[in-house]
mmCIF file of C-alpha atoms in Angstrom:
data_model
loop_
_atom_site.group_PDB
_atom_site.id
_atom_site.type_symbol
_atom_site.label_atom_id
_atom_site.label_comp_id
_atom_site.label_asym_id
_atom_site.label_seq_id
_atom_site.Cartn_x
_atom_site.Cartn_y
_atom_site.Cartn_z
ATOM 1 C CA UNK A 43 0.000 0.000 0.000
ATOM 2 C CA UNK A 44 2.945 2.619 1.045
ATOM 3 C CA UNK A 45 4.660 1.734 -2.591
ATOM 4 C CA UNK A 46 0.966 2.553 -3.883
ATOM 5 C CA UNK A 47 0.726 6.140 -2.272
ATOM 6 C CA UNK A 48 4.103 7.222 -2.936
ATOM 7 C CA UNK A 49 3.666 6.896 -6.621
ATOM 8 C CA UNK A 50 0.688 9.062 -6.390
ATOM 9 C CA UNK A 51 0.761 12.770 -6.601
ATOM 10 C CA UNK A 52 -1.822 13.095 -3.995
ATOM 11 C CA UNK A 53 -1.177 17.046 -3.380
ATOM 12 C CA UNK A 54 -1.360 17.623 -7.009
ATOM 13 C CA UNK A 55 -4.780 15.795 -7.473
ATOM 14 C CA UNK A 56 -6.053 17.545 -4.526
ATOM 15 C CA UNK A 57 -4.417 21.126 -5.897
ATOM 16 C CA UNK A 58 -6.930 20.722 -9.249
ATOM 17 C CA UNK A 59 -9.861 20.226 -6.909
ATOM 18 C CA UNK A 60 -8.682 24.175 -5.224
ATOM 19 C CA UNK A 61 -8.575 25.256 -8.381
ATOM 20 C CA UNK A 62 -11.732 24.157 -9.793
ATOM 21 C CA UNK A 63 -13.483 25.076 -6.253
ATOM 22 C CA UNK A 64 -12.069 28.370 -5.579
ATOM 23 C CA UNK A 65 -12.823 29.632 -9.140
ATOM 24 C CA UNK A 66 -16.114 27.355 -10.109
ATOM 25 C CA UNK A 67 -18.025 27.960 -6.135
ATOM 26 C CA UNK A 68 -18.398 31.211 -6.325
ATOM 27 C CA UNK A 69 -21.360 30.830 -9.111
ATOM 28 C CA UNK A 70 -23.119 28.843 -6.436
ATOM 29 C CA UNK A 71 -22.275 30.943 -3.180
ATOM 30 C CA UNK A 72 -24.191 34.007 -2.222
ATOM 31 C CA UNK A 73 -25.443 36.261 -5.098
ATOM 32 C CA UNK A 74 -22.968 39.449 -3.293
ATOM 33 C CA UNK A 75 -20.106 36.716 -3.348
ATOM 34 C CA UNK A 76 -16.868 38.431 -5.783
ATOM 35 C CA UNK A 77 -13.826 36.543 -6.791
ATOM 36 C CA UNK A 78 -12.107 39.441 -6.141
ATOM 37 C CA UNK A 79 -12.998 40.689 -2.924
ATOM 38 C CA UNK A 80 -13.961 37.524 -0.997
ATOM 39 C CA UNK A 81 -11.990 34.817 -0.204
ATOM 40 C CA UNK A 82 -12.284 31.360 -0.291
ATOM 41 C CA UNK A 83 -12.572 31.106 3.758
ATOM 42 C CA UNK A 84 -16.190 32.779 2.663
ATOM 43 C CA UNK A 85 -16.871 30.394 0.312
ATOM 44 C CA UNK A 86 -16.751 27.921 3.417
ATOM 45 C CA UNK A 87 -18.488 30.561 5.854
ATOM 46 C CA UNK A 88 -20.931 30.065 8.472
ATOM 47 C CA UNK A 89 -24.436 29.949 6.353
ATOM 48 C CA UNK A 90 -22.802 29.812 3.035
ATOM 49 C CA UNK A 91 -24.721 27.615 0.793
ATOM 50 C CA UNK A 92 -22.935 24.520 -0.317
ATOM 51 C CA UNK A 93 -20.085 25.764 2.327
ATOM 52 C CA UNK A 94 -19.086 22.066 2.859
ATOM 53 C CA UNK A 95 -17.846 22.130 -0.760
ATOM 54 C CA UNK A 96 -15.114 24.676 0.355
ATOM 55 C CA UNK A 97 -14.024 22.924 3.835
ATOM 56 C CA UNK A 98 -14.125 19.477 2.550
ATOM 57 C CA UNK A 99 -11.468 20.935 0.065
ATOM 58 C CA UNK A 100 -9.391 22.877 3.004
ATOM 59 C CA UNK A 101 -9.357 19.343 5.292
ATOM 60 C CA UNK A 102 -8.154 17.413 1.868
ATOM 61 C CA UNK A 103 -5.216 19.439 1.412
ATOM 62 C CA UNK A 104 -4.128 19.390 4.843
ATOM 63 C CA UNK A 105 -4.608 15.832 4.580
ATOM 64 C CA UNK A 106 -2.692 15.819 1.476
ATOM 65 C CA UNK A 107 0.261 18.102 2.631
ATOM 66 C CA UNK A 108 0.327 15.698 5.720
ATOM 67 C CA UNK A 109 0.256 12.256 3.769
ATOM 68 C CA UNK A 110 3.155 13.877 1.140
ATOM 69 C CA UNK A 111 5.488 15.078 4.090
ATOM 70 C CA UNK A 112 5.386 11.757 6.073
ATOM 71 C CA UNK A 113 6.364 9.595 2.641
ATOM 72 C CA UNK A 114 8.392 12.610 1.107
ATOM 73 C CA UNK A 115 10.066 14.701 4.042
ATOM 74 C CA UNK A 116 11.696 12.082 6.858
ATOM 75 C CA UNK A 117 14.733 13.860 6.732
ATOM 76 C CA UNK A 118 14.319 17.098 7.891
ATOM 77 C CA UNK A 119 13.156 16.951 10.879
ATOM 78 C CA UNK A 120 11.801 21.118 11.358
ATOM 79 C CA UNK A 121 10.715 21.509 7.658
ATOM 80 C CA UNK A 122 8.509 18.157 8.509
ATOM 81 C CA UNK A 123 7.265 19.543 11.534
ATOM 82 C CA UNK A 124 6.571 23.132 9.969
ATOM 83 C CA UNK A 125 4.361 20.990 7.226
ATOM 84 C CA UNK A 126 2.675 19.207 9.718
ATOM 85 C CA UNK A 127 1.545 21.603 11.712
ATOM 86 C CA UNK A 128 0.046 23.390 8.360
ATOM 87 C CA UNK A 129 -1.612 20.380 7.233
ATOM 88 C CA UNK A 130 -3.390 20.709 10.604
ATOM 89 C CA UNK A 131 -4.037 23.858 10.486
ATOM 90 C CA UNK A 132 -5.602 23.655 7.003
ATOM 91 C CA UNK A 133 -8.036 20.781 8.495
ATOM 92 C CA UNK A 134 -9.241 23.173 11.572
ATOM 93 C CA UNK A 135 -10.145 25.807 9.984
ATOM 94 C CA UNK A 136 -12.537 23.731 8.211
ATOM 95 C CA UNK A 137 -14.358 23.098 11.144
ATOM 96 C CA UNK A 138 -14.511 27.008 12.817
ATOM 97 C CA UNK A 139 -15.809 28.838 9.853
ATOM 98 C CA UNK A 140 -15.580 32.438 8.742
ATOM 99 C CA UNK A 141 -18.554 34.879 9.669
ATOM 100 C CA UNK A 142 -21.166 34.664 6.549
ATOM 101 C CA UNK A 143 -21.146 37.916 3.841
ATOM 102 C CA UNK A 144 -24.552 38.279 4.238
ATOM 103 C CA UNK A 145 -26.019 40.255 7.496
ATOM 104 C CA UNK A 146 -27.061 37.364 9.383
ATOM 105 C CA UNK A 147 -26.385 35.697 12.402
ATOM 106 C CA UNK A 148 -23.504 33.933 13.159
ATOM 107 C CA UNK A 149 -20.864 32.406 16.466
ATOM 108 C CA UNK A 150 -18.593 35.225 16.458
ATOM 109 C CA UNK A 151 -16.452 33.198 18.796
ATOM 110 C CA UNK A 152 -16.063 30.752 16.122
ATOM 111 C CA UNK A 153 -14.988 33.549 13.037
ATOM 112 C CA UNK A 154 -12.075 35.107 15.486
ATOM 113 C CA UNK A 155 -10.921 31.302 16.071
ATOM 114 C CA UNK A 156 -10.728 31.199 12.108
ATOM 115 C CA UNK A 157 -9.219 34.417 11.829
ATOM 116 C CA UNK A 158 -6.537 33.019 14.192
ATOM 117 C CA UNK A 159 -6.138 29.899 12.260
ATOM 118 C CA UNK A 160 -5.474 31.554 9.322
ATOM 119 C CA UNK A 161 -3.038 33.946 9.856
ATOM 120 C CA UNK A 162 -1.131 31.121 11.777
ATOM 121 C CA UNK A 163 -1.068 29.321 8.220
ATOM 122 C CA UNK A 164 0.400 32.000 6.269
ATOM 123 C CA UNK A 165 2.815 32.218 9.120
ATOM 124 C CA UNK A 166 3.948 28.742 9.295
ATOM 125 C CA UNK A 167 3.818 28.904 5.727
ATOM 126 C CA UNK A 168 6.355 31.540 5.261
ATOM 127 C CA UNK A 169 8.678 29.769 8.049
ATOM 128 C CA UNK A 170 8.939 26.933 5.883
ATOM 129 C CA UNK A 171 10.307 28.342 3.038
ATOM 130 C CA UNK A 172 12.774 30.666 5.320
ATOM 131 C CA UNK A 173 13.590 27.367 6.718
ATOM 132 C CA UNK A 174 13.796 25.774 3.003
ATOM 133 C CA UNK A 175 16.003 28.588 1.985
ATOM 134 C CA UNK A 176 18.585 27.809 4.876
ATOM 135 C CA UNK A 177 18.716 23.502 4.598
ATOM 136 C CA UNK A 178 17.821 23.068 0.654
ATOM 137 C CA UNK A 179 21.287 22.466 -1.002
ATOM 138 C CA UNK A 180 21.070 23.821 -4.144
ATOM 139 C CA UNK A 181 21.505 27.640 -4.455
ATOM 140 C CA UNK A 182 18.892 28.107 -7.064
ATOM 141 C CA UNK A 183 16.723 26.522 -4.655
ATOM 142 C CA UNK A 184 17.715 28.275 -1.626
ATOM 143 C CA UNK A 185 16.803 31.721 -3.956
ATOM 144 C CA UNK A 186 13.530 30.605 -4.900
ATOM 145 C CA UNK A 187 12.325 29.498 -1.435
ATOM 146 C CA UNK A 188 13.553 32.666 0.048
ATOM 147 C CA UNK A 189 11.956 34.673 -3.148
ATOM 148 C CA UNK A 190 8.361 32.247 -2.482
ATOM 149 C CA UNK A 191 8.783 33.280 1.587
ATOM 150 C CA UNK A 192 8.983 37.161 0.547
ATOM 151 C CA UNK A 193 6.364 37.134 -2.305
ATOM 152 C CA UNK A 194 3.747 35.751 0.593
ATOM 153 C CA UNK A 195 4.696 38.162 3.381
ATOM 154 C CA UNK A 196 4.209 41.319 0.945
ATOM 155 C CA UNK A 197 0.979 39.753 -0.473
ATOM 156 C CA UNK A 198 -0.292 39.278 2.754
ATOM 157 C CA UNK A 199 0.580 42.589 4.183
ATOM 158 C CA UNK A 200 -1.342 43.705 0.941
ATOM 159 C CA UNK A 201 -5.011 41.660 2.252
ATOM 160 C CA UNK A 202 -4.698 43.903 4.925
ATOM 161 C CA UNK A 203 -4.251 47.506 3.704
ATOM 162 C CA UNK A 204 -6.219 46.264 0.303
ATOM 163 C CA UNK A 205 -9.299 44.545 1.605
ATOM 164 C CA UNK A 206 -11.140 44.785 -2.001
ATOM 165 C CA UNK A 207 -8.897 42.975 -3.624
ATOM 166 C CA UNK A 208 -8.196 40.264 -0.739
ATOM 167 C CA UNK A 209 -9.885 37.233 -2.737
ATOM 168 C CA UNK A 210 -7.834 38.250 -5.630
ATOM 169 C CA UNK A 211 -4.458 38.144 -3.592
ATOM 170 C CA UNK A 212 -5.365 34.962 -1.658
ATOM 171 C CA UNK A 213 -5.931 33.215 -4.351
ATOM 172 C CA UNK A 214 -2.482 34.396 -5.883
ATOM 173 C CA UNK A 215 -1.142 33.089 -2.664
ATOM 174 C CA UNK A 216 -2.856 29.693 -2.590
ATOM 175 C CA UNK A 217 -1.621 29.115 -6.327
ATOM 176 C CA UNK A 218 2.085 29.586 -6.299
ATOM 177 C CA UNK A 219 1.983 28.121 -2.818
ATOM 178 C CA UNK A 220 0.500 24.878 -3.323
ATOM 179 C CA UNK A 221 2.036 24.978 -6.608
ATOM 180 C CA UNK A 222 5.338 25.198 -5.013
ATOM 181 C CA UNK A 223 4.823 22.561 -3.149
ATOM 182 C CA UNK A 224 3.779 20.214 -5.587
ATOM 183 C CA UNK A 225 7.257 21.027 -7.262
ATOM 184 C CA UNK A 226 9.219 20.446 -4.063
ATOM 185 C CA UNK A 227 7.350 17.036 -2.994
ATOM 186 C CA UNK A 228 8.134 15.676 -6.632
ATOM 187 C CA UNK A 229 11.767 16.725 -6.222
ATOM 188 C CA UNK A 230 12.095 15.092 -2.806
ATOM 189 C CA UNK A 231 10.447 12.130 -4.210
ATOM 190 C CA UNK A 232 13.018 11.858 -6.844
ATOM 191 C CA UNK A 233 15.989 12.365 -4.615
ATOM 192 C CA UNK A 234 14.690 9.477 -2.608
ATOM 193 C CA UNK A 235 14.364 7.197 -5.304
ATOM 194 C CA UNK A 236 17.735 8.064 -6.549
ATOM 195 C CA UNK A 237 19.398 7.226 -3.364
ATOM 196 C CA UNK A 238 17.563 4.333 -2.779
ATOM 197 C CA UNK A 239 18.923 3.046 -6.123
ATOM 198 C CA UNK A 240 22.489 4.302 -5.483
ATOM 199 C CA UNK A 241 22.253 2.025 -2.262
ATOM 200 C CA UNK A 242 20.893 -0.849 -4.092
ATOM 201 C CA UNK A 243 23.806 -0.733 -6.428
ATOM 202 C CA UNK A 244 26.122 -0.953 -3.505
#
């Protein structure tokens, strides 16, 4: 079964599902619901119709990030953790849900718990690839890690001074991040495989 999974790109099957909810949803979400203002936390909000679409989605790519750093990422034992912990993250915030666009009611307790959750993800996010930028090798990699860390801190000092354009930006965010990570999974994935036939060779 574990030969199974690890030939499956199980982030990158999970990544087309965010991009086919994040863009495809927000026909079905509230009439007031914009691409570009909202983001896709909303599309998962508290009285959203069809919100389970959107957290179903959030807990799968935890799940996924989670399943693709245990098989991928033994290694290194703080980038693991750091991935971990935002697989996690990704599956709670599924379950305490942003406060609904619409004026109605809602567990305000539950929307600052998301709030929390979520900036905690972009941080952990952004300490990974600070940490990537220090362990990775290659130089080219250690560039582009620090370059992915610095894109997502000024994009997401941008949600907050730009709040009508804060669906647009996430969604940048979510696309080269997850992207990124597709890219580094298959690269660790191919490292292991070439050591493991180095050692068989031996």
């Amino acid at each position: 079964m574990k030969k199974t999974l690890t030939q499956l790109h199980v982030l990158g099957i999970v990544y087309a599902l965010l991009l086919l909810v994040m863009f495809i949803m927000p026909l079905f979400s509230v009439p007031s619901y914009s691409v570009i203002q909202h983001t896709t936390s909303q599309l998962g909000a508290q009285g959203a119709p069809h919100a389970w679409v959107m957290n179903v989605t959030f807990i799968l790519l935890g799940l996924a990030v989670i399943m693709e750093t245990a098989l991928h990422l033994k290694k290194q034992p703080l980038a693991s953790i750091l991935l971990f912990v935002f697989g996690t993250l990704l599956i709670a915030i599924a379950f305490f849900r942003h406060a609904p666009i619409d004026n109605i009611a809602y567990r305000a307790w539950e929307d600052q718990v998301h709030g929390v959750l979520a900036t905690a993800i972009g941080f952990v996010f952004t300490f990974f690839m600070v940490t990537l930028a220090f362990i990775l090798p290659d130089k080219e990699a250690k560039v582009v890690a620090l370059m992915v860390a610095i894109l997502t801190t000024i994009l997401s000092m941008m949600m907050l001074i730009l709040p009508d354009v804060v669906g647009m930006l996430q969604r940048i965010i979510f696309i080269y991040a997850f992207g990124y990570l597709i890219v580094f999974f298959s690269r660790q994935k191919q490292l292991k495989t070439t050591l493991e036939t180095e050692e068989e060779h031996n």
